[in-house]
mmCIF file of C-alpha atoms in Angstrom:
data_model
loop_
_atom_site.group_PDB
_atom_site.id
_atom_site.type_symbol
_atom_site.label_atom_id
_atom_site.label_comp_id
_atom_site.label_asym_id
_atom_site.label_seq_id
_atom_site.Cartn_x
_atom_site.Cartn_y
_atom_site.Cartn_z
ATOM 1 C CA MET D 259 128.937 5.988 -113.210
ATOM 2 C CA THR D 260 125.966 6.962 -115.327
ATOM 3 C CA ALA D 261 123.389 9.651 -114.304
ATOM 4 C CA SER D 262 120.616 7.038 -114.141
ATOM 5 C CA ALA D 263 122.714 4.827 -111.846
ATOM 6 C CA THR D 264 123.531 7.749 -109.571
ATOM 7 C CA THR D 265 119.823 8.660 -109.127
ATOM 8 C CA THR D 266 119.095 5.119 -107.773
ATOM 9 C CA LEU D 267 121.988 5.060 -105.278
ATOM 10 C CA HIS D 268 121.429 5.856 -101.584
ATOM 11 C CA PRO D 269 122.866 9.348 -100.768
ATOM 12 C CA PHE D 270 125.619 7.693 -98.715
ATOM 13 C CA ASP D 271 126.716 5.531 -101.531
ATOM 14 C CA GLN D 272 126.742 8.514 -103.870
ATOM 15 C CA ALA D 273 128.909 10.301 -101.375
ATOM 16 C CA ILE D 274 131.548 7.568 -100.970
ATOM 17 C CA ALA D 275 131.595 6.675 -104.699
ATOM 18 C CA LEU D 276 135.134 6.581 -106.153
ATOM 19 C CA GLU D 277 136.354 6.259 -109.697
ATOM 20 C CA LEU D 278 139.564 4.259 -110.376
ATOM 21 C CA GLN D 279 142.185 6.236 -112.258
ATOM 22 C CA PRO D 280 144.774 4.925 -114.751
ATOM 23 C CA ASP D 281 147.529 5.520 -112.160
ATOM 24 C CA GLY D 282 145.776 3.263 -109.614
ATOM 25 C CA HIS D 283 144.510 6.165 -107.499
ATOM 26 C CA TRP D 284 140.898 7.028 -106.854
ATOM 27 C CA LEU D 285 138.956 10.176 -107.723
ATOM 28 C CA GLY D 286 136.106 11.175 -105.484
ATOM 29 C CA HIS D 287 134.025 14.316 -104.948
ATOM 30 C CA THR D 288 132.488 15.956 -101.870
ATOM 31 C CA SER D 289 128.754 15.646 -101.413
ATOM 32 C CA PRO D 290 126.500 18.643 -100.711
ATOM 33 C CA ALA D 291 124.259 16.275 -98.713
ATOM 34 C CA TYR D 292 126.954 15.801 -96.111
ATOM 35 C CA ALA D 293 128.177 19.432 -95.874
ATOM 36 C CA ASN D 294 129.185 20.700 -92.425
ATOM 37 C CA MET D 295 130.028 24.232 -91.210
ATOM 38 C CA VAL D 296 133.451 24.119 -92.970
ATOM 39 C CA GLY D 297 133.809 21.498 -95.602
ATOM 40 C CA PRO D 298 132.196 18.076 -95.425
ATOM 41 C CA TYR D 299 131.110 16.112 -92.372
ATOM 42 C CA GLY D 300 134.232 14.364 -90.952
ATOM 43 C CA GLY D 301 132.548 10.999 -90.853
ATOM 44 C CA ILE D 302 131.874 10.964 -94.591
ATOM 45 C CA THR D 303 135.560 11.848 -95.206
ATOM 46 C CA ALA D 304 136.586 8.846 -93.102
ATOM 47 C CA ALA D 305 134.190 6.590 -94.923
ATOM 48 C CA GLN D 306 135.539 7.787 -98.301
ATOM 49 C CA MET D 307 139.069 6.985 -97.132
ATOM 50 C CA LEU D 308 138.036 3.547 -95.962
ATOM 51 C CA ASN D 309 136.228 2.912 -99.197
ATOM 52 C CA ALA D 310 139.543 3.344 -101.018
ATOM 53 C CA VAL D 311 140.813 0.329 -99.191
ATOM 54 C CA LEU D 312 137.492 -1.676 -99.568
ATOM 55 C CA LEU D 313 137.545 -1.215 -103.291
ATOM 56 C CA HIS D 314 141.241 -1.994 -103.619
ATOM 57 C CA PRO D 315 141.962 -5.178 -105.673
ATOM 58 C CA GLN D 316 144.819 -6.165 -103.264
ATOM 59 C CA ARG D 317 142.810 -5.985 -100.098
ATOM 60 C CA LEU D 318 143.109 -8.856 -97.669
ATOM 61 C CA GLY D 319 140.134 -9.496 -95.386
ATOM 62 C CA ASP D 320 137.918 -6.919 -93.756
ATOM 63 C CA PRO D 321 138.673 -3.807 -91.645
ATOM 64 C CA LEU D 322 139.863 -4.167 -88.070
ATOM 65 C CA ALA D 323 140.811 -0.494 -87.402
ATOM 66 C CA LEU D 324 140.991 2.893 -89.034
ATOM 67 C CA THR D 325 142.638 6.000 -87.889
ATOM 68 C CA VAL D 326 142.058 9.269 -89.800
ATOM 69 C CA ASN D 327 144.038 12.443 -89.158
ATOM 70 C CA TYR D 328 142.506 15.633 -90.567
ATOM 71 C CA ALA D 329 145.379 17.866 -91.632
ATOM 72 C CA ALA D 330 143.155 20.594 -93.174
ATOM 73 C CA GLY D 331 139.643 21.361 -94.142
ATOM 74 C CA VAL D 332 138.425 19.491 -97.223
ATOM 75 C CA ALA D 333 137.325 21.956 -99.867
ATOM 76 C CA ASP D 334 134.115 21.421 -101.766
ATOM 77 C CA GLY D 335 134.878 19.655 -105.067
ATOM 78 C CA PRO D 336 137.010 16.809 -106.346
ATOM 79 C CA PHE D 337 139.851 15.010 -104.417
ATOM 80 C CA VAL D 338 142.251 12.216 -105.055
ATOM 81 C CA LEU D 339 142.669 9.196 -102.727
ATOM 82 C CA GLN D 340 145.816 7.146 -102.670
ATOM 83 C CA ALA D 341 145.655 3.820 -100.753
ATOM 84 C CA ARG D 342 148.419 1.366 -100.662
ATOM 85 C CA PRO D 343 149.052 -1.812 -98.686
ATOM 86 C CA ALA D 344 152.272 -1.029 -96.802
ATOM 87 C CA ARG D 345 152.705 -4.638 -95.665
ATOM 88 C CA THR D 346 150.682 -7.859 -96.114
ATOM 89 C CA ASN D 347 151.117 -10.759 -93.739
ATOM 90 C CA ARG D 348 149.420 -14.124 -93.655
ATOM 91 C CA SER D 349 146.336 -12.767 -91.856
ATOM 92 C CA THR D 350 146.730 -8.998 -91.542
ATOM 93 C CA GLN D 351 147.348 -6.130 -93.946
ATOM 94 C CA ASN D 352 148.522 -2.558 -93.069
ATOM 95 C CA TRP D 353 147.306 0.357 -95.153
ATOM 96 C CA VAL D 354 148.489 3.862 -95.733
ATOM 97 C CA ILE D 355 145.888 6.260 -97.166
ATOM 98 C CA GLU D 356 146.150 9.919 -98.264
ATOM 99 C CA LEU D 357 143.482 12.376 -99.465
ATOM 100 C CA LEU D 358 144.844 15.154 -101.694
ATOM 101 C CA GLN D 359 143.401 18.298 -103.225
ATOM 102 C CA ASP D 360 145.457 20.305 -105.675
ATOM 103 C CA GLY D 361 148.401 18.090 -104.870
ATOM 104 C CA GLN D 362 148.289 18.959 -101.170
ATOM 105 C CA SER D 363 147.656 16.501 -98.326
ATOM 106 C CA VAL D 364 144.369 17.240 -96.660
ATOM 107 C CA ALA D 365 143.941 14.046 -94.568
ATOM 108 C CA THR D 366 145.968 10.945 -93.858
ATOM 109 C CA ALA D 367 144.843 7.613 -92.550
ATOM 110 C CA THR D 368 146.162 4.222 -91.545
ATOM 111 C CA ALA D 369 144.023 1.089 -91.588
ATOM 112 C CA ILE D 370 144.343 -2.665 -90.801
ATOM 113 C CA THR D 371 142.378 -5.267 -92.581
ATOM 114 C CA ALA D 372 142.522 -8.958 -91.697
ATOM 115 C CA LYS D 373 141.156 -12.420 -92.255
ATOM 116 C CA ARG D 374 139.158 -13.131 -89.115
ATOM 117 C CA ARG D 375 139.236 -16.742 -87.817
ATOM 118 C CA GLN D 376 136.472 -18.629 -85.953
ATOM 119 C CA THR D 377 138.202 -19.082 -82.603
ATOM 120 C CA TRP D 378 137.656 -18.244 -78.929
ATOM 121 C CA SER D 379 135.805 -14.994 -78.390
ATOM 122 C CA SER D 380 134.595 -12.967 -75.424
ATOM 123 C CA ASP D 381 133.141 -9.551 -74.688
ATOM 124 C CA GLU D 382 134.258 -7.889 -71.372
ATOM 125 C CA GLN D 383 132.778 -4.460 -72.075
ATOM 126 C CA ALA D 384 128.970 -4.599 -71.678
ATOM 127 C CA PRO D 385 126.932 -2.508 -74.133
ATOM 128 C CA PRO D 386 125.301 0.558 -72.646
ATOM 129 C CA ALA D 387 121.772 0.216 -71.282
ATOM 130 C CA GLY D 388 118.970 2.182 -72.932
ATOM 131 C CA PRO D 389 115.257 2.040 -73.756
ATOM 132 C CA PRO D 390 114.195 0.396 -77.021
ATOM 133 C CA SER D 391 114.432 2.612 -80.058
ATOM 134 C CA SER D 392 110.674 2.397 -80.394
ATOM 135 C CA GLU D 393 110.227 4.199 -77.103
ATOM 136 C CA VAL D 394 112.467 7.151 -77.985
ATOM 137 C CA ALA D 395 111.320 10.099 -80.117
ATOM 138 C CA THR D 396 113.189 11.180 -83.187
ATOM 139 C CA ILE D 397 114.707 14.667 -82.970
ATOM 140 C CA GLU D 398 113.975 17.043 -85.775
ATOM 141 C CA LEU D 399 116.600 19.607 -86.702
ATOM 142 C CA PRO D 400 115.146 22.018 -89.185
ATOM 143 C CA GLY D 401 117.457 24.481 -90.757
ATOM 144 C CA SER D 402 120.513 22.776 -89.352
ATOM 145 C CA LEU D 403 123.686 21.586 -91.013
ATOM 146 C CA ALA D 404 123.086 19.496 -94.186
ATOM 147 C CA TRP D 405 124.811 16.279 -92.941
ATOM 148 C CA LEU D 406 122.418 16.091 -89.967
ATOM 149 C CA GLY D 407 119.613 15.444 -92.372
ATOM 150 C CA CYS D 408 121.418 12.227 -93.430
ATOM 151 C CA TYR D 409 120.793 10.584 -90.083
ATOM 152 C CA GLU D 410 117.753 9.682 -87.970
ATOM 153 C CA MET D 411 118.637 10.386 -84.364
ATOM 154 C CA LYS D 412 116.802 9.535 -81.195
ATOM 155 C CA PRO D 413 118.511 11.103 -78.287
ATOM 156 C CA ILE D 414 118.271 9.317 -74.898
ATOM 157 C CA LYS D 415 120.505 11.686 -72.857
ATOM 158 C CA GLY D 416 123.144 14.287 -73.459
ATOM 159 C CA ALA D 417 121.530 16.160 -76.349
ATOM 160 C CA MET D 418 122.838 19.526 -77.538
ATOM 161 C CA PRO D 419 122.571 22.022 -74.692
ATOM 162 C CA THR D 420 119.457 24.235 -74.717
ATOM 163 C CA ARG D 421 121.154 26.771 -72.383
ATOM 164 C CA TRP D 422 124.686 27.857 -73.125
ATOM 165 C CA ASP D 423 125.357 29.136 -69.626
ATOM 166 C CA GLY D 424 128.734 27.487 -69.020
ATOM 167 C CA LEU D 425 127.294 25.197 -66.332
ATOM 168 C CA GLY D 426 127.689 21.873 -67.965
ATOM 169 C CA GLN D 427 128.239 18.794 -65.663
ATOM 170 C CA ASP D 428 129.466 15.936 -67.826
ATOM 171 C CA SER D 429 129.868 14.926 -71.493
ATOM 172 C CA LEU D 430 127.901 11.715 -71.729
ATOM 173 C CA SER D 431 125.541 11.315 -74.708
ATOM 174 C CA GLN D 432 123.410 8.305 -75.789
ATOM 175 C CA LEU D 433 121.202 8.044 -78.820
ATOM 176 C CA TRP D 434 119.680 5.586 -81.192
ATOM 177 C CA VAL D 435 120.847 6.423 -84.753
ATOM 178 C CA ARG D 436 120.773 5.096 -88.322
ATOM 179 C CA ASP D 437 121.145 6.381 -91.851
ATOM 180 C CA LYS D 438 118.322 8.421 -93.333
ATOM 181 C CA PRO D 439 116.849 7.071 -95.520
ATOM 182 C CA ALA D 440 117.428 3.783 -93.895
ATOM 183 C CA ARG D 441 120.285 1.728 -95.301
ATOM 184 C CA ARG D 442 121.741 -1.627 -94.458
ATOM 185 C CA LEU D 443 124.800 -1.277 -92.191
ATOM 186 C CA ASP D 444 128.315 -2.112 -93.515
ATOM 187 C CA PHE D 445 131.873 -1.032 -92.655
ATOM 188 C CA ALA D 446 131.790 2.216 -94.527
ATOM 189 C CA ALA D 447 128.451 3.292 -92.973
ATOM 190 C CA LEU D 448 129.622 2.343 -89.434
ATOM 191 C CA THR D 449 132.688 4.467 -89.975
ATOM 192 C CA ALA D 450 130.591 7.506 -90.795
ATOM 193 C CA LEU D 451 128.170 6.878 -87.986
ATOM 194 C CA ALA D 452 131.098 6.833 -85.489
ATOM 195 C CA ASP D 453 131.404 10.618 -85.933
ATOM 196 C CA VAL D 454 127.751 11.633 -85.367
ATOM 197 C CA PHE D 455 128.387 13.004 -81.845
ATOM 198 C CA PHE D 456 128.647 16.717 -81.524
ATOM 199 C CA PRO D 457 131.837 17.932 -79.793
ATOM 200 C CA ARG D 458 131.925 16.723 -76.197
ATOM 201 C CA ILE D 459 133.219 20.075 -74.977
ATOM 202 C CA PHE D 460 129.906 21.695 -76.020
ATOM 203 C CA LEU D 461 128.138 19.400 -73.547
ATOM 204 C CA ARG D 462 130.801 19.506 -70.848
ATOM 205 C CA ARG D 463 131.071 23.269 -70.709
ATOM 206 C CA ALA D 464 127.611 24.260 -72.072
ATOM 207 C CA LYS D 465 129.498 26.946 -73.961
ATOM 208 C CA ARG D 466 130.058 27.552 -77.649
ATOM 209 C CA VAL D 467 133.871 27.344 -78.447
ATOM 210 C CA PRO D 468 135.784 26.961 -81.689
ATOM 211 C CA VAL D 469 136.313 23.267 -82.330
ATOM 212 C CA GLY D 470 137.400 20.831 -85.074
ATOM 213 C CA THR D 471 138.334 17.174 -85.295
ATOM 214 C CA VAL D 472 142.003 16.456 -85.647
ATOM 215 C CA SER D 473 141.925 12.620 -85.439
ATOM 216 C CA MET D 474 139.473 9.772 -85.005
ATOM 217 C CA THR D 475 139.889 6.035 -84.687
ATOM 218 C CA VAL D 476 137.295 3.323 -85.284
ATOM 219 C CA TYR D 477 137.841 -0.251 -84.008
ATOM 220 C CA PHE D 478 135.667 -2.797 -85.858
ATOM 221 C CA HIS D 479 134.947 -5.489 -83.248
ATOM 222 C CA ALA D 480 132.036 -6.806 -85.316
ATOM 223 C CA ASP D 481 132.596 -8.764 -88.502
ATOM 224 C CA ALA D 482 130.752 -8.405 -91.809
ATOM 225 C CA SER D 483 128.091 -10.985 -90.841
ATOM 226 C CA GLN D 484 127.267 -9.137 -87.596
ATOM 227 C CA LEU D 485 126.952 -5.871 -89.414
ATOM 228 C CA GLU D 486 124.735 -7.550 -91.957
ATOM 229 C CA ALA D 487 122.555 -8.879 -89.165
ATOM 230 C CA VAL D 488 121.814 -5.338 -88.033
ATOM 231 C CA GLY D 489 120.276 -4.674 -91.390
ATOM 232 C CA ALA D 490 118.823 -1.124 -91.589
ATOM 233 C CA GLY D 491 118.009 -0.985 -87.828
ATOM 234 C CA TYR D 492 119.154 1.492 -85.332
ATOM 235 C CA LEU D 493 122.441 1.423 -83.394
ATOM 236 C CA LEU D 494 122.651 2.471 -79.727
ATOM 237 C CA ALA D 495 125.533 4.977 -79.704
ATOM 238 C CA GLN D 496 127.331 6.413 -76.739
ATOM 239 C CA ALA D 497 130.122 8.985 -76.449
ATOM 240 C CA ARG D 498 131.847 10.507 -73.478
ATOM 241 C CA GLY D 499 134.968 12.700 -73.218
ATOM 242 C CA GLN D 500 137.871 11.116 -71.329
ATOM 243 C CA ALA D 501 139.951 14.239 -70.615
ATOM 244 C CA PHE D 502 139.834 17.953 -71.663
ATOM 245 C CA ARG D 503 143.318 19.485 -71.400
ATOM 246 C CA HIS D 504 145.522 22.081 -73.132
ATOM 247 C CA GLY D 505 143.115 22.739 -75.989
ATOM 248 C CA PHE D 506 142.466 19.123 -76.906
ATOM 249 C CA PHE D 507 140.083 16.279 -75.793
#
């Protein structure tokens, strides 16, 4: 990738860019724009790992599911991504992905891609209710973590606590969100957006505690045409903890 090409890319596309190596693996690099407290924002790491599948010449269909397990903190700098189709069936394909630095595994992932068919469909889970994005103010987070500047967020409920008094009641958050600057939605961007929620335990306990993501899963119920229809618009995002127990949630 040339320097001139890099300057025209959206910051997200720069961050997930991968270079194919002679051995069939991919070379990537962490992005300062998506820096977190320790290492990069977990959502961008997940998007980078999915991109190794999206770019793979043997890929069948589009993503159905992705699970990323964070084994250690990703250090600033280059990394290698290995993605291989473990099994290919008529309509589905199972992937194994590994992110390595200095020869050590830092994150592992599995993914399923598939050829979707035009057949019977139904949605049982209703989308959350919320006011239109035009009626919700954008939150400004000056001096915060770098990756937060990569998203435009409009909280509806369950924003970060303003009083850390240990008296939290629940962990429900709702917000409108999109890439900043605005960018058309695709599978990689949706993957990264799935991690924009701050840790649920912060809201549930209203208390700062050490925390880190150990695993996240994204199910892609929308196909490529549905994502394309969203364009660069906002997504109504909702998160809620299901159980908090024995140090994990």
